[in-house]
XYZ file of C-alpha atoms in Angstrom:
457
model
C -154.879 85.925 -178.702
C -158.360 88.041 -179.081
C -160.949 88.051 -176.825
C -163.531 85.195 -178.148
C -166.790 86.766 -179.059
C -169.274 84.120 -179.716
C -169.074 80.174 -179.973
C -168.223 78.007 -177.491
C -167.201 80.537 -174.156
C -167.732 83.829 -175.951
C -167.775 86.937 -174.204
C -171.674 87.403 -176.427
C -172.320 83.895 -175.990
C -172.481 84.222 -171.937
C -174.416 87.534 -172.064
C -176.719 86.537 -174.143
C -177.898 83.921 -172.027
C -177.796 86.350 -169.048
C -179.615 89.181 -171.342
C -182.341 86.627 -172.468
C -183.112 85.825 -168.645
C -183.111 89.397 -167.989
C -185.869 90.124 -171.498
C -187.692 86.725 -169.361
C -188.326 88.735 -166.287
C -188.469 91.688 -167.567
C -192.004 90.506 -169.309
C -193.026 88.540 -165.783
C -192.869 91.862 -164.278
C -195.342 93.602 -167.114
C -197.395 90.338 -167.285
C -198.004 91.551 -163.075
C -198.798 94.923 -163.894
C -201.271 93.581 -166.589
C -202.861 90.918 -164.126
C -203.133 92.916 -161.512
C -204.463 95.894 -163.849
C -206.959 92.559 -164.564
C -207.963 91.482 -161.746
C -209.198 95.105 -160.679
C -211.337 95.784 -163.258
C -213.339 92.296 -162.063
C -214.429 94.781 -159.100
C -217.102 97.399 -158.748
C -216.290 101.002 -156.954
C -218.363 99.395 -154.336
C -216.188 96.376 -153.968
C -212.538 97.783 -154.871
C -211.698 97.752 -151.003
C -211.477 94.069 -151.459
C -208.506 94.297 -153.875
C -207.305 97.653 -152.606
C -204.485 96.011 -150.501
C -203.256 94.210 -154.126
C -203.884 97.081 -155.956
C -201.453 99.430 -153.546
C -198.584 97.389 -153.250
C -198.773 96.700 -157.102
C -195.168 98.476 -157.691
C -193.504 96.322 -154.360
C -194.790 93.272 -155.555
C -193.535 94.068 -159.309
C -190.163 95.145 -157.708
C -189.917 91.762 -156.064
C -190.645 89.926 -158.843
C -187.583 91.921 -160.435
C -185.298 91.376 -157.473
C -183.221 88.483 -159.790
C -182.208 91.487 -161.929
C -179.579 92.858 -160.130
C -177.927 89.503 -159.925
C -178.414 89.068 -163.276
C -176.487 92.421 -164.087
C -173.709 91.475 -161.541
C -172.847 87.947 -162.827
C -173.020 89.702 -166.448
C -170.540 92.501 -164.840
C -168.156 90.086 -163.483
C -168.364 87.984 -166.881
C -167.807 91.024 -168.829
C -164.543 92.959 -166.801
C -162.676 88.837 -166.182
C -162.638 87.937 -169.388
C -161.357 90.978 -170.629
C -159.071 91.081 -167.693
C -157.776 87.874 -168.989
C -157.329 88.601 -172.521
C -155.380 91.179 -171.779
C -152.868 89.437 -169.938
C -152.285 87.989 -173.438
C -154.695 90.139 -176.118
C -153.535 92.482 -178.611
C -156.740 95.173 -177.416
C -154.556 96.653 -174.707
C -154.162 96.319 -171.448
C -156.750 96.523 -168.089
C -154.978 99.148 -165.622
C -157.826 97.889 -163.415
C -160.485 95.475 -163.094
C -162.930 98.037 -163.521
C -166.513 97.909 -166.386
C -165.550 101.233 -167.615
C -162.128 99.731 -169.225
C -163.424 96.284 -169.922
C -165.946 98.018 -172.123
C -163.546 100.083 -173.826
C -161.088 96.911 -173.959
C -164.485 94.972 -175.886
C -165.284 97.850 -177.979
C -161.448 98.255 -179.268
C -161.608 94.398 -179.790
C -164.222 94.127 -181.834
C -162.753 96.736 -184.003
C -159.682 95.124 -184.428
C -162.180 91.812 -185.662
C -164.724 93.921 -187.814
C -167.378 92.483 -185.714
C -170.229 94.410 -184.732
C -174.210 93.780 -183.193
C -176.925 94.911 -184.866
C -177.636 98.581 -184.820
C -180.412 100.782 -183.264
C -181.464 103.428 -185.534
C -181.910 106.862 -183.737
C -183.501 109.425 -185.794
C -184.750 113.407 -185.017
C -188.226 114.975 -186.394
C -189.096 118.774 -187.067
C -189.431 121.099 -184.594
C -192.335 122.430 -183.814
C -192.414 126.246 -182.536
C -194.628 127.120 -180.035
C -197.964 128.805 -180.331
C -197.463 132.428 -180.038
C -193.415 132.474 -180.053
C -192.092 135.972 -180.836
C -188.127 134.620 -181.189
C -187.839 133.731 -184.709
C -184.128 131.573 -184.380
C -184.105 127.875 -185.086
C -183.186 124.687 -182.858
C -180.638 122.044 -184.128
C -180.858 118.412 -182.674
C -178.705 115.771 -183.508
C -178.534 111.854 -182.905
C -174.970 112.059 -184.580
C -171.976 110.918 -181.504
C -168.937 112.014 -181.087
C -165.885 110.268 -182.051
C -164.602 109.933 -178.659
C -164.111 107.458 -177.059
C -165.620 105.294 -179.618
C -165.220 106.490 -183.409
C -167.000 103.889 -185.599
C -170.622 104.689 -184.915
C -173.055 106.380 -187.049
C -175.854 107.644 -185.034
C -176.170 106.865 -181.135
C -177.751 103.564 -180.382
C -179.150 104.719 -176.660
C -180.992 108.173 -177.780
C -184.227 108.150 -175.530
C -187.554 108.090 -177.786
C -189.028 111.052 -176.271
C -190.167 114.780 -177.119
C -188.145 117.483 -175.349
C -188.940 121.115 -175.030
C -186.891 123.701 -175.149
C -188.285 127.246 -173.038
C -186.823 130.357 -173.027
C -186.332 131.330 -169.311
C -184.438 134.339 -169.441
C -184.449 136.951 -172.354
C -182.391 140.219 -172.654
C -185.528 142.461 -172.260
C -184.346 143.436 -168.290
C -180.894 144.161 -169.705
C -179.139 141.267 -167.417
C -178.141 138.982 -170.031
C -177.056 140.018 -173.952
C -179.267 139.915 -176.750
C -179.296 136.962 -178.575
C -178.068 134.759 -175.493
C -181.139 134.034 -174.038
C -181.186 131.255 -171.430
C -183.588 128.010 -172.113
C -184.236 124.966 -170.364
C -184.318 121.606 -172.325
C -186.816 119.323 -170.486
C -187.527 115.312 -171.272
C -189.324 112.895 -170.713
C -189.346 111.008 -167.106
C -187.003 108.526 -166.560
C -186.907 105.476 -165.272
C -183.260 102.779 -163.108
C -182.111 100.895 -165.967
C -183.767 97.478 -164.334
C -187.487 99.027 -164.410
C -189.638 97.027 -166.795
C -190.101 100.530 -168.033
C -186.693 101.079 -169.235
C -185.652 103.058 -171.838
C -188.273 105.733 -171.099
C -187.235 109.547 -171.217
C -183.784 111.058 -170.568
C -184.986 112.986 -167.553
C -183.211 115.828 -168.727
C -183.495 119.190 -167.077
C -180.980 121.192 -168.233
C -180.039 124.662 -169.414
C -178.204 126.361 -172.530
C -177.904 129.738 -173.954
C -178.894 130.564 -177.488
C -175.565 131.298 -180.187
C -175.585 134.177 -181.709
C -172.409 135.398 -183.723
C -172.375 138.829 -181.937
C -170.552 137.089 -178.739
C -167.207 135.832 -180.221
C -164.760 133.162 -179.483
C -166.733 131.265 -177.068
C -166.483 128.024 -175.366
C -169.113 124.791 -175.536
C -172.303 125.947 -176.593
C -171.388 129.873 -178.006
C -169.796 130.970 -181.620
C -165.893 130.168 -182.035
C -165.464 132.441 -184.792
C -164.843 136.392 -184.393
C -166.561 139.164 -186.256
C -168.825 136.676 -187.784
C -171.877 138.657 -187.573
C -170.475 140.910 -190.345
C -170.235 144.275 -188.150
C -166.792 145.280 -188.172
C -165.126 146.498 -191.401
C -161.908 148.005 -190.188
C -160.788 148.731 -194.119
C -163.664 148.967 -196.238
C -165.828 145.719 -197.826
C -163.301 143.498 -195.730
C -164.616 141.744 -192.451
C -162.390 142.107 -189.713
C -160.750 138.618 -188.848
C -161.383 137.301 -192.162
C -158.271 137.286 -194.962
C -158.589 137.365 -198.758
C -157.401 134.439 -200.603
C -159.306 135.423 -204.007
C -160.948 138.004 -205.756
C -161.399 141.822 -204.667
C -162.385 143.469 -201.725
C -166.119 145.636 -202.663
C -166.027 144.396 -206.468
C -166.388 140.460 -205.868
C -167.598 140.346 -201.964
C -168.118 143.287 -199.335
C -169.873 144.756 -196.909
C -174.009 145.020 -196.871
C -175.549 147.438 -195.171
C -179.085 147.274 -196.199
C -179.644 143.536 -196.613
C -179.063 142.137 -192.812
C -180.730 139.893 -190.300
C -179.058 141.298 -187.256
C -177.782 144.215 -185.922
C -176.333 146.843 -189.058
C -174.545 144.803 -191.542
C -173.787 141.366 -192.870
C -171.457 140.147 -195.720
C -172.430 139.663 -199.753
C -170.458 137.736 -202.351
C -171.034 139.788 -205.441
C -170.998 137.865 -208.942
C -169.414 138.603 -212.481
C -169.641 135.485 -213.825
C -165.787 134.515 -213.733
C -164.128 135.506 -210.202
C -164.254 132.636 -208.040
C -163.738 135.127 -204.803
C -162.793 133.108 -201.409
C -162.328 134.791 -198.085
C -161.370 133.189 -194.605
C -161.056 133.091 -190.674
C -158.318 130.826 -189.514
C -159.282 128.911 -185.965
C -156.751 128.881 -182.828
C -154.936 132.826 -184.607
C -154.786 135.891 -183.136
C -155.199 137.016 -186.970
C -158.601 134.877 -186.539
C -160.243 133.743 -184.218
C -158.181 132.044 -180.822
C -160.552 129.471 -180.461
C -160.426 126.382 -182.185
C -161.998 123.209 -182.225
C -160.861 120.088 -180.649
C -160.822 116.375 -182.332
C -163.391 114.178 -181.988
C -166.336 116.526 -180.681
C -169.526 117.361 -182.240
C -170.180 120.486 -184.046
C -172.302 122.610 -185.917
C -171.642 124.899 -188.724
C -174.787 127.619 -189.324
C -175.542 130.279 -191.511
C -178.505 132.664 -192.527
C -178.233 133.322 -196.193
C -180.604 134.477 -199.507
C -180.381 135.567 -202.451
C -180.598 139.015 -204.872
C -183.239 139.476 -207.364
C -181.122 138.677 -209.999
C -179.653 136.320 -212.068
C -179.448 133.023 -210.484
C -176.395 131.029 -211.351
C -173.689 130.571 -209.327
C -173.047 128.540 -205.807
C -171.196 129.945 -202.457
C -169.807 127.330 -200.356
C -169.312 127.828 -196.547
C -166.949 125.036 -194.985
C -164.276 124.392 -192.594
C -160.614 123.171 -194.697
C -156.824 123.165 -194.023
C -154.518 125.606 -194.716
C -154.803 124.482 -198.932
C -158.368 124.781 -198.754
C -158.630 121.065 -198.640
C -162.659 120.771 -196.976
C -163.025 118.337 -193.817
C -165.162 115.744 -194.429
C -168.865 116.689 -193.998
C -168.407 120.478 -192.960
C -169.906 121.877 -196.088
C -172.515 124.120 -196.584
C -173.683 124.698 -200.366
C -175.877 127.435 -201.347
C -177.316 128.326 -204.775
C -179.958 130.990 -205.932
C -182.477 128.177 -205.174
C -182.027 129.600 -201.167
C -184.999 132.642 -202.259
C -184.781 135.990 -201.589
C -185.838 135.416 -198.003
C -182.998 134.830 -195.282
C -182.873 130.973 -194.659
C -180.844 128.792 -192.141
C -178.687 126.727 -193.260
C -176.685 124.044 -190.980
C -174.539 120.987 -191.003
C -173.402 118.992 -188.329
C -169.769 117.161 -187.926
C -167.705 115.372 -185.869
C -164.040 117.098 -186.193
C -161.913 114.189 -187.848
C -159.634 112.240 -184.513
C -156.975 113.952 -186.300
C -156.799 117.466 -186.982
C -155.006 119.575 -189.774
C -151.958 121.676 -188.582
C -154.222 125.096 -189.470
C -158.236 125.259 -189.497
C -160.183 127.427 -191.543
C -163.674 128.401 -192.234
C -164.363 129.864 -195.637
C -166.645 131.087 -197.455
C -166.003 130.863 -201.562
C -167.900 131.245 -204.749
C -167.373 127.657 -205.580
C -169.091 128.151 -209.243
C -169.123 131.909 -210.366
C -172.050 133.689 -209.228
C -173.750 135.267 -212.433
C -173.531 139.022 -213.250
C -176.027 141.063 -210.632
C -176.195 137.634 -209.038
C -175.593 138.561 -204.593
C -175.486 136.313 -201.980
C -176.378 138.154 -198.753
C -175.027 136.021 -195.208
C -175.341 136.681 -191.522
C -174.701 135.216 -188.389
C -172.316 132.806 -189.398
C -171.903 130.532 -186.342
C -169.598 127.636 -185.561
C -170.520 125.800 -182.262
C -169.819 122.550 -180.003
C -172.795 121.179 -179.690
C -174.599 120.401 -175.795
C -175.071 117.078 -174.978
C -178.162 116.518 -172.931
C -176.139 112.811 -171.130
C -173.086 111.889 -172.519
C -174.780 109.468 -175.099
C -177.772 111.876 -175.688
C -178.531 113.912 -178.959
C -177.059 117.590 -178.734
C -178.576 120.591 -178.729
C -178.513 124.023 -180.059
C -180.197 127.179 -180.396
C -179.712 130.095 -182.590
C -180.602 133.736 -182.879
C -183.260 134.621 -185.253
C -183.997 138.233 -186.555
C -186.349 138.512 -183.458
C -185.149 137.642 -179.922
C -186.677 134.995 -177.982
C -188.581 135.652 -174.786
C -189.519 134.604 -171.965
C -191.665 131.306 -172.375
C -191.303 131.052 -175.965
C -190.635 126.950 -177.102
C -189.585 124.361 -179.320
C -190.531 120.925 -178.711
C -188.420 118.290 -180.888
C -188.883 114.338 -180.991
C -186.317 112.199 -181.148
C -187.109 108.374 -182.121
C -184.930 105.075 -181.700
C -186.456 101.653 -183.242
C -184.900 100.130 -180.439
C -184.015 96.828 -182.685
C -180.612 95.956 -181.692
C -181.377 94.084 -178.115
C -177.750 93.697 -177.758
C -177.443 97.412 -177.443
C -180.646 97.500 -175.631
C -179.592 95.191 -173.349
C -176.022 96.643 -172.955
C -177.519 99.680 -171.656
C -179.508 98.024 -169.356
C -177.120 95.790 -167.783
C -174.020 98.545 -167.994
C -175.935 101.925 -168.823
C -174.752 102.546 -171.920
C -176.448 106.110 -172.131
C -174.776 107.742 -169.404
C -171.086 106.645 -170.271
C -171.179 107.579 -173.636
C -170.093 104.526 -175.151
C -171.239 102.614 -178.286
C -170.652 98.831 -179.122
C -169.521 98.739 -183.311
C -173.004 97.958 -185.194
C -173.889 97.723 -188.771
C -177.233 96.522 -190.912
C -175.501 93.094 -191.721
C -174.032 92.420 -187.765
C -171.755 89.585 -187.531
C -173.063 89.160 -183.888
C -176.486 87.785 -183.998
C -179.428 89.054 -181.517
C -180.445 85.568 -181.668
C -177.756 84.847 -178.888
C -180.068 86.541 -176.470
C -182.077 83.296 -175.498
């Protein structure tokens, strides 16, 4: 037996009734603010004392108007957890260790992949950021609306991303010596927030939260720093060989080396040095004391950055950064592609992934002349950083900042919007009635849903 979705007693069916008296009061209680907002501007200065009593109690009389909501979310609470409770008794989604909404949404969500059904999706996007005026840090911010895997894989971007602009401040720098260079501490700040049964709801995130810029000088870090070692390029123990990082092709100062004049950080970065024919490949293996010991972990989010450019020269040829197993099979998604179209000016280059649920035996990042770079063709890289990505709430967008060539200081910012259309109401209304956001959790969607918003009624 699966849990029925729709029809006749479905689990969709019920909420949607619930959900469409909860989008009902939910206007009542703007149509008061409106009225109210209405009936004051009938009034002079003069005269506003006569409305003043109205006018102050405008949020307590809204509230009460809203009181039906929290009923509303506990019938749809109970509906939710005892029909999964009984499906289970029977279902082929698991089992409920104990009547609780955290496992009945799980026990849903794992149903409705077993049935390929899915709601319709919210599409959560992120703009440009915008630097500050008068920033002297010249790093970069990466934002992304991409989840996790866990706990709930099939989900392309995160339905319950607050449509907000944050900032991002540098409130710390490494000028007074107490914290490294190129870790300086920032604050991410949103938009306010708002209880999930305000007519205001979804507002901001409310975040206020800090992180410390990546830079690959600090090695083998935890959430939020580099996991690779030596990836800054400034240890060459033998000569035109990075420390940490094996040959697989090609040869050491003739087809990639050491650079010690063409660097964005400290004294040296690495160069992959073209003849036309030598596809040369070098590379750090993850979780090695030969590597790096850290490694990532399945499921999480992660981002994969580089500065690179270009020589003067000829201009065929691509390197390819990108994390593969031990045959130098790539992940999915982890690669980085760079021709001679990069310039002769040190550009960032990024891409985000979720690590696959299930992880090869041996991880590797490489870095590989994919197609031949040409004779007096050089491709010059630094700060080569892999990092886990900070959440801002456990279904919020993560963040990351990087080292530039120029530290950040104190009060320099990025501001960053992120944007959801907000058209799936069952995922709106999900995350009203069981807040969605904070847990983390995503029903299945898709453009063509097989579960109609029309149930909400």
């Amino acid at each position: 037996m699966a849990l029925t979705l729709t029809g006749s007693g479905g689990v969709f069916t019920r909420l949607g009734k619930i959900f469409g008296m909860m989008s009902d009061v939910r206007t009542h209680m703007s149509d008061i603010e409106t009225e109210i907002t209405d009936i004051q501007s009938a009034y002079a200065a003069a005269d506003s004392w006569m409305v003043a009593s109205l006018v102050a109690a405008k949020e307590a009389r809204i509230a009460q108007a809203g009181g039906v909501m929290n009923d509303l979310r506990a019938i749809a609470t109970d509906t939710l957890v005892e029909m999964c409770w009984a499906d289970s008794q029977t279902g082929t989604s698991g089992i409920l260790p104990t009547k609780t909404l955290d496992n009945a949404l799980l026990y849903l969500i794992r149903d409705m992949d077993a049935a390929v059904a899915s709601v319709n999706l919210n599409t959560s996007s992120v703009g440009s950021p915008a630097l500050g005026a008068g920033n002297t840090g010249t790093g970069k911010l990466v934002v992304s609306v991409e989840p996790t895997n866990l706990p709930t894989p099939n989900v392309a971007t995160m339905g319950n991303v607050r449509a907000e602009k944050l900032e991002v401040r540098c409130i710390q720098d490494a000028q007074g010596r107490a914290i490294l260079s190129g870790a300086e501490t920032f604050e991410i700040r949103g938009l306010a927030a708002y209880d999930n049964l305000d007519r205001r709801f979804p507002a901001g995130s409310g975040v206020r939260q800090q992180i410390n810029c990546v830079s690959a000088s600090i090695d083998s870090g935890g959430m939020g720093q580099n996991l690779l070692r030596n990836s800054d390029f400034e240890n060459f123990t033998t000569a035109n060989t990075a420390d940490y990082f094996t040959t697989v092709t090609g040869t050491a100062g003739t087809h990639f080396g050491q650079e010690t004049t063409t660097f964005l950080r400290g004294a040296s970065a690495f160069k992959m040095i073209g003849d036309g024919s030598v596809l040369a490949k070098v590379r750090q293996q993850l979780g090695s004391t030969a590597g790096t010991p850290a490694q990532i972990q399945a499921g999480r989010l992660y981002v994969l950055a580089v500065w690179i450019r270009h020589s003067s020269g000829s201009g065929a040829g691509n390197v390819r950064i990108k994390l593969e197993d031990s045959a130098g099979t790539a992940i999915s998604g982890t690669t980085i592609d760079t021709t001679s179209a990069v310039g002769t000016s040190f550009t960032h280059k990024t891409i985000v992934f979720r690590a696959p649920n299930v992880l090869p035996s041996a991880v590797y990042v490489s870095i590989e002349q994919s197609t031949a770079l040409a004779v007096a063709g050089v491709m010059y890289m630094d700060e080569l950083c892999l990092v886990e990505m900070v959440q801002i709430a456990a279904g919020g967008c993560g963040v990351t900042m990087f080292a530039g060539a120029t530290d950040w200081v104190i009060d320099d910012r990025i501001s960053v919007k992120t944007d959801n259309d907000g058209l799936g109401l069952f995922v709106v209304y999900f995350d009203i009635a069981f807040n969605m956001y904070e847990k983390g959790l995503f029903l299945p969607q898709a453009a063509s849903e097989t579960i109609n918003d029309n149930l909400i009624s």
